[in-house]
Short mmCIF file of C-alpha atoms in Angstrom, two decimals:
data_model
loop_
_atom_site.label_atom_id
_atom_site.label_comp_id
_atom_site.label_asym_id
_atom_site.label_seq_id
_atom_site.Cartn_x
_atom_site.Cartn_y
_atom_site.Cartn_z
CA MET A 1 103.88 127.39 67.49
CA GLY A 2 105.38 124.79 70.19
CA GLU A 3 104.98 120.60 69.18
CA PRO A 4 101.47 119.79 70.37
CA SER A 5 103.00 116.97 72.64
CA HIS A 6 104.79 119.58 75.09
CA ASP A 7 100.61 120.50 76.09
CA THR A 8 99.21 117.37 78.15
CA ARG A 9 95.91 119.27 78.02
CA ARG A 10 95.52 119.88 74.20
CA PRO A 11 93.88 116.43 73.45
CA LEU A 12 91.37 116.87 75.91
CA ARG A 13 90.65 120.59 74.64
CA ILE A 14 90.78 118.99 70.96
CA SER A 15 88.29 116.30 72.27
CA ALA A 16 85.90 118.32 73.94
CA ARG A 17 85.57 120.77 70.66
CA ALA A 18 84.76 118.06 68.41
CA LEU A 19 81.96 116.90 70.44
CA ARG A 20 80.99 120.28 70.91
CA ILE A 21 81.00 120.86 66.96
CA ARG A 22 79.19 117.53 66.79
CA LEU A 23 76.56 118.67 69.28
CA ALA A 24 76.04 122.20 67.68
CA SER A 25 75.79 120.36 64.16
CA VAL A 26 73.09 117.80 65.24
CA ARG A 27 71.21 120.48 67.55
CA ALA A 28 70.89 122.83 64.67
CA VAL A 29 69.93 120.30 61.82
CA ARG A 30 67.24 118.93 64.09
CA ALA A 31 66.20 122.28 65.16
CA THR A 32 66.04 123.59 61.23
CA ARG A 33 64.85 120.34 59.87
CA TRP A 34 67.42 121.13 57.03
CA GLY A 35 71.48 120.57 56.65
CA PHE A 36 74.06 118.32 55.59
CA LEU A 37 74.62 116.34 58.83
CA GLY A 38 77.24 113.79 57.68
CA SER A 39 79.40 116.62 56.21
CA CYS A 40 79.20 118.40 59.69
CA LEU A 41 79.91 115.35 61.35
CA SER A 42 82.91 113.92 58.99
CA ALA A 43 84.51 117.36 59.10
CA ALA A 44 84.26 117.86 63.16
CA ASP A 45 87.44 116.75 64.13
CA ILE A 46 89.06 118.55 61.45
CA LEU A 47 87.79 121.54 62.32
CA ALA A 48 88.48 121.23 66.26
CA VAL A 49 92.17 120.40 65.45
CA LEU A 50 92.63 123.37 63.14
CA ALA A 51 90.63 125.57 65.76
CA GLU A 52 93.42 124.82 68.27
CA HIS A 53 96.12 125.55 65.65
CA LEU A 54 95.12 129.16 64.38
CA ARG A 55 95.21 132.66 65.51
CA LEU A 56 92.02 133.63 64.91
CA ALA A 57 90.94 137.46 65.33
CA ASP A 58 87.49 138.66 66.33
CA ALA A 59 85.08 138.24 63.83
CA GLY A 60 85.33 141.73 61.68
CA ARG A 61 89.04 142.60 63.33
CA GLU A 62 91.06 140.35 61.09
CA THR A 63 94.53 142.08 59.76
CA PRO A 64 96.85 140.37 57.54
CA ASP A 65 98.78 138.88 60.89
CA ASP A 66 95.56 136.90 61.38
CA ASP A 67 94.58 133.59 60.50
CA ARG A 68 91.69 132.46 58.54
CA LEU A 69 89.76 129.30 58.64
CA VAL A 70 87.96 129.02 55.03
CA LEU A 71 85.09 126.02 54.88
CA SER A 72 84.85 125.60 50.97
CA LYS A 73 82.58 122.41 51.69
CA GLY A 74 80.19 125.53 52.71
CA HIS A 75 77.48 122.99 53.08
CA ALA A 76 78.83 122.00 56.64
CA ALA A 77 78.27 125.65 57.96
CA PRO A 78 77.12 124.42 61.46
CA ALA A 79 80.47 122.77 61.92
CA LEU A 80 82.35 125.99 61.16
CA TYR A 81 80.29 128.22 63.26
CA ALA A 82 80.71 125.81 66.19
CA ALA A 83 84.36 125.43 65.91
CA VAL A 84 85.21 129.31 65.73
CA ASN A 85 82.22 131.22 67.16
CA GLU A 86 81.31 128.36 70.26
CA TRP A 87 77.91 128.41 68.33
CA PRO A 88 75.63 125.74 70.38
CA GLY A 89 73.27 125.02 67.44
CA ASP A 90 69.75 126.18 67.46
CA GLY A 91 67.01 127.75 65.31
CA SER A 92 68.91 130.11 64.25
CA TYR A 93 70.59 127.90 61.73
CA ALA A 94 69.74 128.98 58.17
CA ALA A 95 66.96 131.51 59.38
CA LEU A 96 65.79 134.34 57.56
CA GLY A 97 68.43 137.44 58.41
CA SER A 98 70.34 135.19 60.80
CA SER A 99 74.23 135.13 61.25
CA TYR A 100 74.25 131.65 61.02
CA GLN A 101 73.27 131.15 57.28
CA GLY A 102 72.73 128.10 55.57
CA HIS A 103 76.15 128.61 54.02
CA PRO A 104 79.16 130.82 55.17
CA ASN A 105 78.53 134.39 54.81
CA LEU A 106 80.78 137.21 54.90
CA SER A 107 77.87 139.90 54.65
CA PHE A 108 76.36 137.91 57.80
CA LEU A 109 79.15 136.74 60.01
CA PRO A 110 82.35 138.36 59.12
CA GLY A 111 85.36 136.20 60.29
CA VAL A 112 84.21 133.15 58.50
CA GLY A 113 87.18 133.21 55.85
CA VAL A 114 85.24 133.50 52.44
CA THR A 115 81.94 133.31 51.49
CA SER A 116 81.36 129.42 50.00
CA GLY A 117 78.72 127.50 49.13
CA SER A 118 79.39 126.95 45.49
CA LEU A 119 81.64 124.18 45.88
CA GLY A 120 84.95 124.47 44.23
CA LEU A 121 85.09 128.30 44.20
CA ALA A 122 86.45 128.71 47.68
CA ALA A 123 89.98 127.22 47.10
CA PRO A 124 91.38 129.74 44.52
CA ALA A 125 89.74 132.39 46.66
CA ALA A 126 91.36 131.29 49.72
CA ALA A 127 94.51 131.23 47.63
CA GLY A 128 94.13 134.53 46.48
CA LEU A 129 93.52 135.32 50.31
CA ALA A 130 96.84 134.08 51.41
CA GLN A 131 98.67 135.42 48.49
CA GLY A 132 97.37 139.08 49.38
CA MET A 133 97.89 138.54 53.06
CA SER A 134 101.55 137.72 52.21
CA LEU A 135 102.04 140.53 49.81
CA LEU A 136 100.81 143.14 52.62
CA GLY A 137 103.68 141.57 54.92
CA GLY A 138 101.16 139.92 56.78
CA THR A 139 102.26 136.64 58.70
CA GLY A 140 98.81 135.53 58.82
CA ARG A 141 98.24 131.59 57.82
CA VAL A 142 95.14 130.28 55.51
CA ALA A 143 93.53 126.80 56.32
CA VAL A 144 91.20 125.65 53.67
CA VAL A 145 88.91 122.35 54.55
CA LEU A 146 87.75 120.93 51.04
CA GLY A 147 85.53 117.83 50.29
CA ASP A 148 86.78 115.03 48.24
CA GLY A 149 83.70 115.56 46.13
CA GLU A 150 84.25 119.12 45.13
CA LEU A 151 87.88 118.13 43.88
CA GLN A 152 85.99 117.02 40.58
CA SER A 153 85.66 120.29 39.88
CA GLY A 154 88.16 121.66 37.72
CA ILE A 155 88.14 125.20 39.49
CA ALA A 156 89.10 123.74 42.83
CA LEU A 157 91.86 121.58 41.61
CA GLU A 158 93.32 124.61 39.58
CA GLY A 159 93.30 126.69 43.19
CA VAL A 160 95.20 124.28 44.56
CA LEU A 161 97.51 123.72 41.94
CA TRP A 162 97.77 127.47 41.29
CA ALA A 163 98.79 127.82 44.85
CA VAL A 164 101.76 125.42 44.38
CA ARG A 165 102.94 127.28 41.41
CA ALA A 166 102.90 130.46 43.17
CA GLY A 167 104.72 128.93 46.11
CA LEU A 168 102.52 129.95 48.84
CA ARG A 169 103.86 129.34 52.22
CA ASN A 170 100.87 130.35 54.21
CA VAL A 171 98.19 128.18 52.64
CA LEU A 172 97.30 124.78 53.98
CA PHE A 173 94.54 122.36 52.66
CA VAL A 174 92.93 119.88 54.33
CA VAL A 175 90.69 117.34 52.39
CA ASP A 176 88.01 115.93 54.04
CA ALA A 177 87.91 112.87 52.20
CA ASN A 178 84.28 111.25 53.67
CA GLY A 179 83.91 109.40 50.13
CA PHE A 180 80.31 110.82 49.18
CA GLN A 181 79.09 113.75 47.27
CA SER A 182 75.35 114.54 46.44
CA GLY A 183 74.75 111.85 43.83
CA GLY A 184 76.09 109.16 46.21
CA ALA A 185 79.66 107.70 46.54
CA THR A 186 82.48 109.87 45.27
CA PRO A 187 83.77 108.02 41.93
CA GLY A 188 87.66 107.98 41.79
CA GLY A 189 88.51 109.46 44.83
CA ASP A 190 91.87 107.71 44.97
CA VAL A 191 93.02 108.94 41.31
CA THR A 192 92.39 112.36 43.04
CA ARG A 193 94.61 111.61 45.81
CA ARG A 194 97.47 110.16 43.85
CA MET A 195 97.27 113.47 41.47
CA LEU A 196 97.28 116.11 44.34
CA GLU A 197 99.87 113.61 46.31
CA ALA A 198 102.25 114.11 43.09
CA ALA A 199 101.23 117.80 42.50
CA VAL A 200 101.80 118.72 46.22
CA PRO A 201 105.13 118.82 47.63
CA ALA A 202 104.16 118.97 51.23
CA PHE A 203 101.51 116.26 50.91
CA THR A 204 100.35 113.83 53.70
CA ALA A 205 97.49 111.37 54.42
CA VAL A 206 96.16 110.78 57.91
CA ASP A 207 93.03 109.13 59.51
CA GLY A 208 90.89 112.17 59.31
CA HIS A 209 89.44 110.99 62.81
CA ASP A 210 92.87 110.20 65.22
CA ARG A 211 92.86 113.60 66.45
CA ALA A 212 96.64 113.19 67.54
CA GLU A 213 97.78 112.15 63.87
CA LEU A 214 95.63 115.39 62.84
CA ASP A 215 97.18 117.42 65.16
CA ARG A 216 100.77 116.35 64.38
CA ALA A 217 100.23 116.45 60.41
CA ILE A 218 98.59 119.58 60.88
CA GLY A 219 101.26 121.01 63.02
CA ARG A 220 104.15 119.81 60.67
CA SER A 221 102.43 121.38 57.68
CA PHE A 222 102.17 124.68 59.18
CA ARG A 223 105.85 124.99 60.52
CA GLU A 224 107.83 123.01 57.98
CA ALA A 225 106.21 123.54 54.14
CA ALA A 226 108.48 125.57 51.75
CA GLY A 227 105.40 125.91 50.01
CA PRO A 228 101.62 124.90 50.34
CA ALA A 229 101.04 121.76 52.35
CA LEU A 230 97.63 119.34 51.91
CA VAL A 231 96.63 116.96 54.31
CA TRP A 232 94.16 114.34 52.92
CA ALA A 233 92.33 113.67 55.97
CA THR A 234 90.21 109.73 55.22
CA THR A 235 87.05 110.35 57.00
CA VAL A 236 83.57 108.79 57.66
CA ARG A 237 80.48 110.86 56.66
CA GLY A 238 78.39 111.05 59.72
CA LYS A 239 80.97 109.80 62.31
CA GLY A 240 79.81 109.77 65.94
CA MET A 241 75.87 109.28 64.74
CA ALA A 242 75.59 105.63 63.37
CA ALA A 243 72.17 106.38 62.09
CA VAL A 244 74.16 108.40 59.57
CA GLU A 245 77.56 106.89 59.08
CA GLU A 246 78.13 105.37 55.72
CA LYS A 247 74.72 105.24 54.56
CA PRO A 248 74.25 105.29 50.79
CA VAL A 249 71.66 108.40 51.09
CA PRO A 250 71.61 111.67 49.88
CA MET A 251 73.95 114.04 51.41
CA SER A 252 70.86 116.17 52.57
CA TRP A 253 69.17 113.37 54.04
CA ILE A 254 68.01 113.98 57.62
CA PRO A 255 66.98 110.90 60.11
CA ASP A 256 63.92 111.36 62.11
CA ASP A 257 63.38 113.32 65.30
CA ALA A 258 63.69 110.62 67.62
CA VAL A 259 66.92 109.52 66.32
CA LEU A 260 68.27 113.21 66.37
CA ALA A 261 66.94 113.48 70.03
CA ALA A 262 68.73 110.33 71.16
CA ALA A 263 71.96 111.72 69.42
CA GLU A 264 71.88 114.83 70.83
CA GLU A 265 71.39 113.60 74.28
CA ASP A 266 74.67 110.91 74.08
CA LEU A 267 76.63 113.53 72.44
CA THR A 268 75.49 116.28 75.64
CA GLU A 269 76.55 113.52 78.13
CA ALA A 270 79.63 112.34 76.29
CA LEU A 271 80.73 116.37 76.35
CA ARG A 272 79.72 116.40 79.91
CA ARG A 273 82.53 113.75 80.92
CA ALA A 274 84.89 115.70 78.51
CA ASP A 275 84.41 119.02 80.34
CA ASP A 276 84.98 117.16 83.26
CA ARG A 277 88.05 115.11 82.69
CA LEU A 278 89.06 118.85 81.38
CA ALA A 279 88.69 120.49 84.33
CA ARG A 280 90.49 118.28 86.31
CA PRO A 281 94.30 118.71 87.49
CA ALA A 282 96.45 117.96 84.66
CA ALA A 283 98.16 115.01 86.93
CA GLU A 284 94.99 113.30 87.07
CA GLN A 285 94.30 113.16 83.01
CA THR A 286 94.58 110.11 80.79
CA VAL A 287 93.89 111.28 77.39
CA SER A 288 93.62 109.84 73.91
CA GLY A 289 93.94 111.27 70.57
CA ARG A 290 91.38 109.04 68.77
CA SER A 291 87.75 109.65 68.82
CA SER A 292 85.05 107.28 69.94
#
């Protein structure tokens, strides 16, 4: 792929996609009164950038030459569904028999990379998937989004370290480091970061809400890494929704309906403006990579 800067409309597409992800997540959680909104919002910019980079096939038609997007922190499923399926978010989230289960599930929705949700397990599974695609002679790549909390589990770290030992060139780990987990703040996040920085040769640390910086780091990782790469993206849980941002509440906490309704209205208007900018001729565009 070429340098992101060659495409002047790229930042606009990423910005609009990030807004769609946030809007779908708010809608889904509001309709269902269940979910992990803070995690969806912290990962939105990461998923928007990855979706721009990846060559994703139609669900169920993947070959070893197609890319995969794996959400290891499966509780942020609405954000993944919006990123890869342009799902608008509605009451089908986590509904009985729905394709859009509470956690990504290949049996219900082919195309979600791997079934995930038991934290830590998707990292080694994705590394195995990447190796299998490579052994079959495929050119496909696997991008894995993890949470900093789940990296406290041995199997998640072992999955990353195994990918390093195996020298896998077709896997990228992106850590959504929002500083929270189910029991509150994530302890020892800097220790985990420093350990990974020492272990992964192609390690990059970025602001996870600076989409231009994310775009450059992810593109560079895909193009230049001689083995597995890892991007540590520092994020804010609930980014884009003041009622959720950095609140020391359980990760499944949901604001009341009036707050969610106001957020949905604000995001709808922001997306309308973003789509309007995207529809203008390229010469009229003035863009910024940082989310508001």
